[in-house]
Amino acid sequence: MISKKILFLVFILIFLLLSNVSLSFPKNFSPHINSLNKRNDIKVYNLTITKKNLAPDGFTREMFVINNQFPGPLIEVNKGDTLVLNVNNDFDDVTTIHSHGIFQRGTPWYDGFPGQTQCDIQSKKSFTYEFQVNQSGTYWYHSHSKAQYIEGIVGPLIAHDPDDPYLKNKDYDEEIVVLIQDWYHTDSKILIATFLSPVSAGNEPTPDNGLINGKNSYNCSGAPAGSDCVSDAPLAKFTFVQGKKYRMRIINTSAFAEFIFSIDEHPMDVIEVEGMITQRHTIHRLPINIAQRYSVIVTADKPIGKYWMRSEMETACFANQSDTLNPLVKAVVEYEGSDGSDNPNSTAWTDSQATCIDLDISNLKPYEVQTIPDADYKLTLNVSFQPDDKNVTRGYINNSTYVLDSKSPTLLKVYKNITTFNPNQNAYIIDKDKVVDIILFNNDTGDHPFHLHGHVFWVLGIGINGTSPDYNSVNSKDPIQRDTVTVPAGGWFIVRFVSNNPGVWAFHCHMEWHVQSGLVIQFVTQPDKIKELKSPENWYNLCKY
Ligand SMILES: *[C@@H]1O[C@H](CO)[C@@H](O)[C@H](O)[C@H]1NC(C)=O
Ligand SMILES: *[C@@H]1O[C@H](CO)[C@@H](O)[C@H](O)[C@H]1NC(C)=O
Ligand SMILES: *[C@@H]1O[C@H](CO)[C@@H](O)[C@H](O)[C@H]1NC(C)=O
Ligand SMILES: *[C@@H]1O[C@H](CO)[C@@H](O)[C@H](O)[C@H]1NC(C)=O
Ligand SMILES: *[C@@H]1O[C@H](CO)[C@@H](O)[C@H](O)[C@H]1NC(C)=O
Ligand SMILES: *[C@@H]1O[C@H](CO)[C@@H](O)[C@H](O)[C@H]1NC(C)=O
Ligand SMILES: *[C@@H]1O[C@H](CO)[C@@H](O)[C@H](O)[C@H]1NC(C)=O
Ligand SMILES: *[C@@H]1O[C@H](CO)[C@@H](O)[C@H](O)[C@H]1NC(C)=O
Ligand SMILES: *[C@@H]1O[C@H](CO)[C@@H](O)[C@H](O)[C@H]1NC(C)=O
Ligand SMILES: *[C@@H]1O[C@H](CO)[C@@H](O)[C@H](O)[C@H]1NC(C)=O
Ligand SMILES: *[C@@H]1O[C@H](CO)[C@@H](O)[C@H](O)[C@H]1NC(C)=O
Ligand SMILES: *[C@@H]1O[C@H](CO)[C@@H](O)[C@H](O)[C@H]1NC(C)=O
Ligand SMILES: [Cu+2]
């Protein structure tokens, strides 16, 4: 007879395996794809934000950590779950948290955009964001205040779908999250002050380095004298088991730099673009702009050994080049069973890739056929950079540069029945349930990754400098849907979204420097319906300080 004690232990073990409790996950981010059976659960995360001296790449600087971690903890939900984020602001400035790509349907006050959807979370105060996630895919969360996300207030947010066709078909065994970003050694307050002064002439600060999952090495001979800097800091490491298939969820959390991502000698099959499952599409090198996300399936079918993971910064897109920047960010993919401490000697893919533009979306097809509605409202937006009356170069949309009004969020104004806004709020009211096309022209010599809050849009077409948009040649049959799209220098795009989510939704360039310089608009959608939604007490209390 088996003793009750053993039965109990076996029960505990099974419970631990099935539940979300992690016994030990030594790797950076290991999503739990085997805990999908619970539906409509409530997932609670405490995010305590503090400042700390850390050296992600060997160069020590003051930065932010969440729960003492950088990047912040992996947040995981299943489609249908309610996510509760208890944010504790434990440092000396205001903050906010935005869940990037999450629709916030019915909870527009939890979108986390200061001056648009909420008042700031004051220093030493807490705030709880609580919303249902009815979507699946690869997302991230970050501060939407100042330039805090590029200094550490950032982390991955994965929404699993038990019915994901690639999961059901056992096309992958495990998941790996890869966060790619650029990295600055100077405090963002100093960088912003310089950028928003006549001295910069609009040239953005050039990153000092790039990171993969918060790690890289740096050649300290490039650091200012007296810096606390150690060369050859350890790189991020990913372990592959030969024969296994991995879903790699790649998230670009850069402030400025675009990257091309690849793993030596391993092709990748794209299967997801920002929540939309696509048909398999094999590539070798993946361009991924700021705030964009892709899932790719990588098969560990090569000889046991070590291979470079490469994330190449596209410095050609930078206004200023840097002598000390090593644009090739590397991490190590190590097959279990490979020996020695030597570096990989693998060979890089050499496929050419046009620079400073998105992955060619004409090769990506939705997994499921969609019906694309016709547009009944077309909005033309012109992007430009111009010196203002103080000779500071700022970003303009239709000749108006956005000015943050953090004390009086637009959503709060809507609840006060105010629907006329200062022109510098760049507010566009969309009254009815409408299908909206944004035709955006870029009159600037740089490319810009534009992100729409609260929605995904169909990308009907993207054109480079010298071409003009033409409804006869764009794809309104089977385009992909995403929430971040890059307009090439001198080029244009047309995106289409269904405006049926009452709220205040930012549409902005995701380059942090350009948010600071005003390349932002906001859609106020269905103000009457907003007022039918009962905004919570804790949200009002944020404005009482
Ligand atoms: C979050 O913090 C609260 C209060 O400090 C604590 O009671 C709770 O257990 C924490 N929850 C998680 C999931 O860490
Ligand atoms: C999520 O989906 C369920 C079922 O379709 C629906 O009842 C609920 O209102 C949705 N919630 C949100 C936030 O979209
Ligand atoms: C404005 O700034 C630019 C770039 O720094 C400079 O070349 C130009 O002379 C300035 N113009 C005025 C009117 O100050
Ligand atoms: C860009 O380069 C110019 C010329 O080298 C330099 O004067 C300027 O300070 C640099 N700007 C930034 C933002 O690094
Ligand atoms: C670091 O940079 C210095 C100066 O450019 C160079 O001489 C040295 O070889 C570099 N070290 C490494 C390990 O790349
Ligand atoms: C991430 O986006 C930045 C900014 O557009 C870009 O420079 C960088 O190359 C991108 N990273 C990857 C891996 O594509
Ligand atoms: C890397 O080195 C190993 C061991 O020296 C060798 O067997 C392998 O062929 C090398 N791989 C490449 C791509 O050069
Ligand atoms: C935007 O730019 C396009 C092309 O440069 C021009 O035809 C159009 O009139 C401009 N629209 C606005 C609103 O400025
Ligand atoms: C933009 O605004 C400025 C200042 O109000 C004005 O001088 C200029 O003509 C405007 N440009 C366009 C293209 O409307
Ligand atoms: C807004 O207007 C509605 C009806 O038009 C009214 O019932 C409500 O009291 C007003 N709210 C405020 C804050 O003025
Ligand atoms: C586009 O840029 C050119 C050159 O900088 C400028 O003359 C023109 O007014 C700009 N047009 C718009 C619509 O901003
Ligand atoms: C577009 O191309 C034309 C012609 O080559 C060039 O003069 C112009 O500067 C380019 N515009 C931008 C914004 O890159
Ligand atoms: Cu931009």
GROMACS .gro file of C-alpha atoms in nm, residues 361-366 370 372-373 437 458-462 470-481 492 494-496:
model
   31
  361ILE     CA    1   0.533   4.226  -4.538
  362SER     CA    2   0.419   4.118  -4.882
  363ASN     CA    3   0.576   3.782  -4.791
  364LEU     CA    4   0.375   3.749  -4.471
  365LYS     CA    5   0.025   3.606  -4.489
  366PRO     CA    6  -0.232   3.581  -4.209
  370GLN     CA    7  -0.987   3.784  -4.276
  372ILE     CA    8  -1.112   4.361  -4.462
  373PRO     CA    9  -1.382   4.630  -4.435
  437ASP     CA   10  -0.742   5.486  -4.288
  458TRP     CA   11  -0.393   4.640  -4.128
  459VAL     CA   12  -0.082   4.751  -4.311
  460LEU     CA   13  -0.216   4.814  -4.660
  461GLY     CA   14   0.102   4.957  -4.803
  462ILE     CA   15   0.441   5.110  -4.735
  470ASP     CA   16  -0.200   5.452  -5.464
  471TYR     CA   17  -0.513   5.266  -5.354
  472ASN     CA   18  -0.497   5.054  -5.668
  473SER     CA   19  -0.165   4.903  -5.575
  474VAL     CA   20  -0.195   4.858  -5.198
  475ASN     CA   21  -0.296   4.525  -5.042
  476SER     CA   22  -0.650   4.542  -4.908
  477LYS     CA   23  -0.707   4.170  -4.968
  478ASP     CA   24  -0.486   3.983  -4.719
  479PRO     CA   25  -0.263   4.230  -4.535
  480ILE     CA   26  -0.114   4.153  -4.195
  481GLN     CA   27  -0.227   4.329  -3.881
  492TRP     CA   28   0.457   5.689  -4.670
  494ILE     CA   29  -0.144   5.347  -4.533
  495VAL     CA   30  -0.287   5.160  -4.235
  496ARG     CA   31  -0.652   5.077  -4.162
   0.00000   0.00000   0.00000
